[in-house]
Structures are given as structure tokens and as C-alpha cells.
mmCIF file of C-alpha atoms in Angstrom:
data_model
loop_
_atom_site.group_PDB
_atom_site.id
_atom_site.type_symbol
_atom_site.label_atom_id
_atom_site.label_comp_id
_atom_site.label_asym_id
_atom_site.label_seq_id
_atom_site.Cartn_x
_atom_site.Cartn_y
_atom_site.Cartn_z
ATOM 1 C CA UNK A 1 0.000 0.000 0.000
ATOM 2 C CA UNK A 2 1.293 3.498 -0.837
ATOM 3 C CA UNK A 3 1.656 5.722 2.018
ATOM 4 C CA UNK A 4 1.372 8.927 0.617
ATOM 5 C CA UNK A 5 -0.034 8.832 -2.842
ATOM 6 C CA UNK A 6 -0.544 11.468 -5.262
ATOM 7 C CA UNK A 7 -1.926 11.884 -8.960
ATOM 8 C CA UNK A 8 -1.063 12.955 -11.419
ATOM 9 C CA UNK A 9 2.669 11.867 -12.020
ATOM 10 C CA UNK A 10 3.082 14.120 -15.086
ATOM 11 C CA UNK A 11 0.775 16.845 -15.731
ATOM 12 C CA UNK A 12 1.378 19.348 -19.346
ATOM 13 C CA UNK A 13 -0.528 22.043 -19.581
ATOM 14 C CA UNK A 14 -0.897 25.019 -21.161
ATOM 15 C CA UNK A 15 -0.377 28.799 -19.881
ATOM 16 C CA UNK A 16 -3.612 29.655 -18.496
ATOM 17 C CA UNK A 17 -5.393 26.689 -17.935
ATOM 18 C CA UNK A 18 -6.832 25.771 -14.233
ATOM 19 C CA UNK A 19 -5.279 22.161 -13.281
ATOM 20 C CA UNK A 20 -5.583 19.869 -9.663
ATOM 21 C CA UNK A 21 -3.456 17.683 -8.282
ATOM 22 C CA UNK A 22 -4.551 15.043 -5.734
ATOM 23 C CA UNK A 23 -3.066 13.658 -2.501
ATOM 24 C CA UNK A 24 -3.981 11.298 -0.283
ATOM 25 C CA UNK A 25 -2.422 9.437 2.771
ATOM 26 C CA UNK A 26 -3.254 6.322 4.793
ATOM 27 C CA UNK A 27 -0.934 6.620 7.785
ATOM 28 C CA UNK A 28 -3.547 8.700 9.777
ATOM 29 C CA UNK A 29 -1.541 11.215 10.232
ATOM 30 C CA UNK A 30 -2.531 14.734 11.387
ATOM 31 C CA UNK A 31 -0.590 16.739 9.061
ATOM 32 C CA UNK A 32 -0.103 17.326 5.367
ATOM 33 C CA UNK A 33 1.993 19.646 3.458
ATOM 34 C CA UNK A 34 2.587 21.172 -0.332
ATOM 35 C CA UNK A 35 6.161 21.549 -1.192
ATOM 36 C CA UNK A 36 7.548 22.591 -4.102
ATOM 37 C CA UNK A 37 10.790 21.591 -5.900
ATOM 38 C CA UNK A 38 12.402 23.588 -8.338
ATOM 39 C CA UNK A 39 14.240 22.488 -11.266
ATOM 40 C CA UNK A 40 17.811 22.870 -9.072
ATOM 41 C CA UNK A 41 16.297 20.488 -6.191
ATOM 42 C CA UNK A 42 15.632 23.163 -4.220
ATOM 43 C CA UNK A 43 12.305 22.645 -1.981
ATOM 44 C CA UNK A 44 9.913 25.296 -0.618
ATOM 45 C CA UNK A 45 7.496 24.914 1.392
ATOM 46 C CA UNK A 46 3.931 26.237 0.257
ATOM 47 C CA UNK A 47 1.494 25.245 2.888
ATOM 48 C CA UNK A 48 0.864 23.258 5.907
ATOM 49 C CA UNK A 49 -2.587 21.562 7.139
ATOM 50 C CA UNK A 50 -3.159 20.445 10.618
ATOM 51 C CA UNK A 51 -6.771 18.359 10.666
ATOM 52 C CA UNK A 52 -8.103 19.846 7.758
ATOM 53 C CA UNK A 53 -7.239 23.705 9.192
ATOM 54 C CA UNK A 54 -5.042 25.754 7.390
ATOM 55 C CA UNK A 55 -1.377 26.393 9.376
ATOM 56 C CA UNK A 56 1.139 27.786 6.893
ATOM 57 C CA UNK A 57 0.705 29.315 3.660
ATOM 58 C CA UNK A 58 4.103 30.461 2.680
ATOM 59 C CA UNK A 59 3.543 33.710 0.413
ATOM 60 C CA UNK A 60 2.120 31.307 -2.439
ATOM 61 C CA UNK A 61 0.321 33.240 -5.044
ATOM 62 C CA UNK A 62 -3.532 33.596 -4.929
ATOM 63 C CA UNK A 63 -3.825 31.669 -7.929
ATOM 64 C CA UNK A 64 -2.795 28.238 -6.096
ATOM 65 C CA UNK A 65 -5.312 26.983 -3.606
ATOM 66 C CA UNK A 66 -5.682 24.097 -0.980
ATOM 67 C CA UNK A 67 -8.515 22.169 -0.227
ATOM 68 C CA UNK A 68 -8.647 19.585 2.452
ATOM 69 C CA UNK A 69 -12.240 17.839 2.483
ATOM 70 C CA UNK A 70 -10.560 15.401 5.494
ATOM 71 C CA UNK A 71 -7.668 14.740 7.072
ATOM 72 C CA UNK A 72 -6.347 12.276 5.009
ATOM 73 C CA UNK A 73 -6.914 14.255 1.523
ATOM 74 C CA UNK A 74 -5.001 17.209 0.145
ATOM 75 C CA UNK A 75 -5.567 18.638 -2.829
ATOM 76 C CA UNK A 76 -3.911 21.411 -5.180
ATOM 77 C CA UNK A 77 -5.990 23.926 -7.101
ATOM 78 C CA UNK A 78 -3.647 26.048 -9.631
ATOM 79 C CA UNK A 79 -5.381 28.557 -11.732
ATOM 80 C CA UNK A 80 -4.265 30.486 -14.787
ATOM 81 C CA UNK A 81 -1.156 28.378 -14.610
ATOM 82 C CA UNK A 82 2.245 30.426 -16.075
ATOM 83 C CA UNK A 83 5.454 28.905 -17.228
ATOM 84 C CA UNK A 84 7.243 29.549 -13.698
ATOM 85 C CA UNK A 85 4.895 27.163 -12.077
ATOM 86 C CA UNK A 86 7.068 24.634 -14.181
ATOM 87 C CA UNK A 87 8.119 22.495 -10.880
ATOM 88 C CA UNK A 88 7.804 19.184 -8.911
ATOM 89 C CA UNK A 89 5.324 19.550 -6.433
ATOM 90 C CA UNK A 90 5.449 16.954 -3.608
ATOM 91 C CA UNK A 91 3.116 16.369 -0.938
ATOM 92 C CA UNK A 92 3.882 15.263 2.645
ATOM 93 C CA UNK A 93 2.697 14.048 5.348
ATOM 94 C CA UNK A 94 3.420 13.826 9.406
ATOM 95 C CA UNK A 95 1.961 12.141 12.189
ATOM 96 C CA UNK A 96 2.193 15.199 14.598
ATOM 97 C CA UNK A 97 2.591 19.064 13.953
ATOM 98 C CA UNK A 98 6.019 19.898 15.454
ATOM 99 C CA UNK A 99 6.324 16.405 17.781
ATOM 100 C CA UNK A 100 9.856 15.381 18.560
ATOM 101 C CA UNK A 101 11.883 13.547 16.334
ATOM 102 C CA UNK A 102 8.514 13.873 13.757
ATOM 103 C CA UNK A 103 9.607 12.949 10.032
ATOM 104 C CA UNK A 104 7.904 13.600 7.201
ATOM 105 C CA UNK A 105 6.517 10.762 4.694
ATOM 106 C CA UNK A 106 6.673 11.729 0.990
ATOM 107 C CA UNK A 107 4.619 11.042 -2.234
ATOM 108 C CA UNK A 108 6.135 10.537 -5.731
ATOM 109 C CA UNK A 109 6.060 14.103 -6.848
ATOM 110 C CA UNK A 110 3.807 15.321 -9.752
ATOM 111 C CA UNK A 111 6.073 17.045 -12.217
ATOM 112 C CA UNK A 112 3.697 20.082 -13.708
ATOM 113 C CA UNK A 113 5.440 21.227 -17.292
ATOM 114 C CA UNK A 114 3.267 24.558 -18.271
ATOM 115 C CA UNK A 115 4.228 25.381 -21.924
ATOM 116 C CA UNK B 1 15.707 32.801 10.749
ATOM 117 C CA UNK B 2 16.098 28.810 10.814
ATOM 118 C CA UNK B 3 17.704 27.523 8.271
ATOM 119 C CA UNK B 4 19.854 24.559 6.694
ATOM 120 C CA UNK B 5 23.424 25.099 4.827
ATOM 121 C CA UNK B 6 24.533 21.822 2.982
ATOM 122 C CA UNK B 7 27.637 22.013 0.688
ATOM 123 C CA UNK B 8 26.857 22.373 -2.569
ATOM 124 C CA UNK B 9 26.863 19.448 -4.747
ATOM 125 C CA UNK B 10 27.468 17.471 -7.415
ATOM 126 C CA UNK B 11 29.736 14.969 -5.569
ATOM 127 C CA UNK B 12 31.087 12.721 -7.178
ATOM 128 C CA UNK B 13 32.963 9.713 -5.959
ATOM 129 C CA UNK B 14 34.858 6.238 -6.888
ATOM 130 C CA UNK B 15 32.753 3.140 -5.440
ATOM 131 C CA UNK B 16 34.079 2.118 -2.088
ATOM 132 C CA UNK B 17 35.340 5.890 -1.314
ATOM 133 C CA UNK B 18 34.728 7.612 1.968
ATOM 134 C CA UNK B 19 31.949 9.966 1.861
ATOM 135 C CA UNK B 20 31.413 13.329 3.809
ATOM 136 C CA UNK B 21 28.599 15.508 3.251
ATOM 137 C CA UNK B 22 28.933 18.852 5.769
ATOM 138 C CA UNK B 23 25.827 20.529 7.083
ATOM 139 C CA UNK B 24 25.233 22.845 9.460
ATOM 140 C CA UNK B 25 21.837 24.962 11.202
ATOM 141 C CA UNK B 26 20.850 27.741 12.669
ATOM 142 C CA UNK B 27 17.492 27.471 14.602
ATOM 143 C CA UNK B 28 15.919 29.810 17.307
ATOM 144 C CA UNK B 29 14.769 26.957 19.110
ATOM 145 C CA UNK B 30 15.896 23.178 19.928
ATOM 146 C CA UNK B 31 15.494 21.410 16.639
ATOM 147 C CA UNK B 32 15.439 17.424 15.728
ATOM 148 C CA UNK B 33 17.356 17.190 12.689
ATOM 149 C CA UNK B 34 17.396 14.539 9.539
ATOM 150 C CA UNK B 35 18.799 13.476 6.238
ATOM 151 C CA UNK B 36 16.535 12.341 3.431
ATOM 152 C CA UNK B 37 17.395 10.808 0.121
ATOM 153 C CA UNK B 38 15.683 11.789 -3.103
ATOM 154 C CA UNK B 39 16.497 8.977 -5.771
ATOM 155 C CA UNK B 40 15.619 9.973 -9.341
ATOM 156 C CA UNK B 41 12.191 10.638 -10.171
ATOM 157 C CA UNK B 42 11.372 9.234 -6.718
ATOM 158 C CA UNK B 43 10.269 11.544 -4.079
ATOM 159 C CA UNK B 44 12.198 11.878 -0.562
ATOM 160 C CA UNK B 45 12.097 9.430 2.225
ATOM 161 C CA UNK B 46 13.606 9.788 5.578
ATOM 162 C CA UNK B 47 17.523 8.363 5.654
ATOM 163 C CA UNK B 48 18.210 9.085 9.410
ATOM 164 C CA UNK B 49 17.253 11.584 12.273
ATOM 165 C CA UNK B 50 18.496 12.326 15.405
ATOM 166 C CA UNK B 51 17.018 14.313 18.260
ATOM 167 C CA UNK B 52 18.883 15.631 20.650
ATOM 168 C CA UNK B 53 22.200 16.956 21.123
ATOM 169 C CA UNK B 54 25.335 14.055 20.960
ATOM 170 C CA UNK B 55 22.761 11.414 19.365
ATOM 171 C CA UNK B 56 23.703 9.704 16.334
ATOM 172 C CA UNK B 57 21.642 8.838 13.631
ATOM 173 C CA UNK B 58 22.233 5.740 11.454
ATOM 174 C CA UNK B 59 20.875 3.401 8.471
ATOM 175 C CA UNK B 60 22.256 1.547 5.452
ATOM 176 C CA UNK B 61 25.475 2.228 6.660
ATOM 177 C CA UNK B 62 25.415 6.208 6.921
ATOM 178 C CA UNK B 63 25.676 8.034 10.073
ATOM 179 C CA UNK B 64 25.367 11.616 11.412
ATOM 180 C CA UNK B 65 25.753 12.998 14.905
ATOM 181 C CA UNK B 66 23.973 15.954 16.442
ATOM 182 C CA UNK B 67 26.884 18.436 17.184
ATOM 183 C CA UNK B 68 25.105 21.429 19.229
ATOM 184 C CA UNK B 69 28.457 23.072 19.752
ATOM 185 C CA UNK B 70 29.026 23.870 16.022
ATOM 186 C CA UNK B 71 25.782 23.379 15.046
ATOM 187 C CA UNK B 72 26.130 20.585 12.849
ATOM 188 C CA UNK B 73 24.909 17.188 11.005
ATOM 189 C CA UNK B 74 27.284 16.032 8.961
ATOM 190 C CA UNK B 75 26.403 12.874 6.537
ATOM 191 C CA UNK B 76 28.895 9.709 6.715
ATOM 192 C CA UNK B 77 29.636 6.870 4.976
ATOM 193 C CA UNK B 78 32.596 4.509 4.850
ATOM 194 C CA UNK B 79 32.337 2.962 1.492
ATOM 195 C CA UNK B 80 29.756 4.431 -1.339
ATOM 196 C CA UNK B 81 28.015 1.982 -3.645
ATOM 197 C CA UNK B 82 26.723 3.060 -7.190
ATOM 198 C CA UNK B 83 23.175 2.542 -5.987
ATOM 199 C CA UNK B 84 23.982 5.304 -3.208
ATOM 200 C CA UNK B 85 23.756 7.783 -6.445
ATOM 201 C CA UNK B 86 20.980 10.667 -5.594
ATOM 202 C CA UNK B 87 20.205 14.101 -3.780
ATOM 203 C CA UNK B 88 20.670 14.130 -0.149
ATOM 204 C CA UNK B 89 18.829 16.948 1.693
ATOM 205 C CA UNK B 90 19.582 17.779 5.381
ATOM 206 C CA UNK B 91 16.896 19.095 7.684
ATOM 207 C CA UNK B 92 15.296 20.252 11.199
ATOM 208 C CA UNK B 93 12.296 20.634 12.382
ATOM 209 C CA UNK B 94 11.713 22.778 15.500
ATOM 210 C CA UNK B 95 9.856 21.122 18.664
ATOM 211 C CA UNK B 96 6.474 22.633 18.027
ATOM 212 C CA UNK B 97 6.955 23.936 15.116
ATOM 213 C CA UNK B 98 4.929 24.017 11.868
ATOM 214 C CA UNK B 99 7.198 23.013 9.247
ATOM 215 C CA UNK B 100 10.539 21.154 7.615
ATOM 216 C CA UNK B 101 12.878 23.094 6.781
ATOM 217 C CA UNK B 102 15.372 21.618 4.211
ATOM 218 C CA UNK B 103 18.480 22.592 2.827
ATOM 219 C CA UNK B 104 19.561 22.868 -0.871
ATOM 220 C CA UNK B 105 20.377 19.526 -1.532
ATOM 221 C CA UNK B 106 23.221 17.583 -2.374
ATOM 222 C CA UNK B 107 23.912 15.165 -5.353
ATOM 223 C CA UNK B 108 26.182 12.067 -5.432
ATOM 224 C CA UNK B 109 27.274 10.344 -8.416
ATOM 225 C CA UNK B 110 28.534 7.684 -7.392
ATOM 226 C CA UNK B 111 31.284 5.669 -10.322
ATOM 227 C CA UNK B 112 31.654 1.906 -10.392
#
């Protein structure tokens, strides 16, 4: 069974359009996460969920929104997409916001290619 | 603010070589701190994690230890394999805090 799963892996699009990507874990963990991973490897943060409430939302553009219908689900809304929203973006997951020792657990990564 | 300095990559390195990769952290609070591996087109999973201060972190035969005097987490191993080729991010998460924060990443190639 996948721990964290996310869909789609590959995602090309076109500037403008509106596109989702999907996340779901089955850990039962409390917290989920958006990260994004540039084409260096770099990885940013874009926002943290805590039981379904928002907790972080690191300067991300309007155009990208969250939407957590449980605590298990994550999604990513992206409208009007533009070419610098080219990235990987991985979701995460934790058992506990800020515990001790806490790691996180990864998905695959959906690479988004906006041309 | 926190943050996570890794050297900068690529590293590349003769099978069975020693490997080093430095990293050091500045955090406001007490932080636990970990390495995670990024294999390609995979996405990260947790290599090691230690803490508290003096505890050493190991698996597959790479180790770090939790220096709070120079602030650091360096990433061991004694002899590299080819399949040890990927990015290698440190990070630290605060006690009660809200997020990861990871470094820039380091690659190993890794030459049979």
C-alpha cells in the first residue's frame, strides 16, 4: 500500500489553464503539506494543514489553492497556470505538527510542465 | 531565521570511497534534525534523524551525529556503492513547530 499517494505523475498544460493535483495518505496522520521543488532540487514549502485547518501558507500566489475535504486528503488547485509554475510539487505528510523527532513521509512528486 | 546550509553538490565519488557531506543549522529553538534521500524521479524518504544533542543517527550504513556546539549534522559513509547515487537533503524541524525546513540539496554520483 502506498503511504502517501498522489496523482497525477506528469501533468502538461498550457499557460492559463486551471489544473488539480490530488493527494492522499493512509498513515492517519494529522498533518499534510505542499512543497515545491524547483528544477535545481531546491524545496519550498507552500502550505501546511493540521486536521483539515489551514497552518502555513508560505507567500504562495492567490492563484494556487488548498482544499482539504478530510484529514487524510489534500488537494492542489492552480489557476491560470504560467510557465514559472514549471516544478515538482510533492506532498507530505506527518503524524504530529512539530512532535519530537517527527519525520515527514513523501509522495512521488507530480512534475507540472506549463508550456 | 532557521535555516539549513549543505555544501553544494554534485559529488562525485569512486565506489568504495569515503563519503562526507557537511551541514550545518541555525534554529531559534531546539530542533530534531534529519537526512533524506531523493532517488531519481522518486520523491524523498527519511535516511536518518536524530534528536537531541550528541545522538547519532544511522541506516544503510550512513551516520550523522547531532553536534550542538558547532551546530552541525554532517552525513557519513565509509564505502559508497553506485546505488547510493541521488540528492541528499539535510533538515530540522523545531519542537512545536509548523514546518521542515530543508536545505539545498546535495547530489552524489557515485562511479563503479
Amino acid at each position: 500500500d502506498t503511504a502517501v499517494s498522489q496523482t497525477p505523475k506528469y501533468l502538461v498544460t498550457q499557460m492559463g489553464n486551471d489544473k488539480s493535483i490530488k493527494c492522499e495518505q493512509n498513515l492517519g496522520h494529522d498533518t499534510m503539506y505542499w512543497y515545491k521543488q524547483d528544477s535545481k532540487k531546491f524545496l519550498k514549502i507552500m502550505f501546511s494543514y493540521n486536521n483539515k485547518e489551514l497552518i502555513i501558507n508560505e507567500t504562495v500566489p492567490n492563484r494556487f489553492s488548498p482544499k482539504s475535504p478530510d484529514k487524510a486528503h489534500l488537494n492542489l488547485h492552480i489557476n491560470s497556470l504560467e510557465l514559472g509554475d514549471s516544478a515538482v510539487y510533492f506532498c507530505a505528510s506527518s503524524l504530529r505538527q512539530g512532535a519530537l523527532g517527527t519525520e515527514a513521509f513523501f509522495g512521488q512528486g507530480t512534475r507540472l510542465t506549463v508550456v | 531565521g532557521d535555516s539549513v546550509t549543505q555544501m553544494e553538490g554534485p559529488v562525485t565519488l569512486s565506489e568504495e570511497a569515503f563519503l562526507t557531506i557537511n551541514c550545518t543549522y541555525t534554529a531559534t529553538g531546539y530542533p530534531s534534525l534529519f537526512w533524506y534521500v531523493q532517488y531519481p524521479g522518486e520523491g524523498l524518504q527519511l535516511l536518518l534523524k536524530a534528536t537531541k544533542a550528541d545522538d547519532k543517527g544511522s541506516n544503510k550504513g550512513f551516520e550523522a551525529t547531532y553536534r550542538k556546539e558547532t551546530t552541525s549534522f554532517h552525513l557519513e559513509k565509509g564505502s559508497v556503492q553506485v546505488s547510493d547515487s541521488a540528492v541528499y537533503f539535510c533538515a530540522l524541524i523545531l519542537t512545536g513547530g509548523f514546518k521542515t525546513i530543508f536545505g539545498a540539496g546535495t547530489r552524489l554520483f557515485v562511479k563503479a
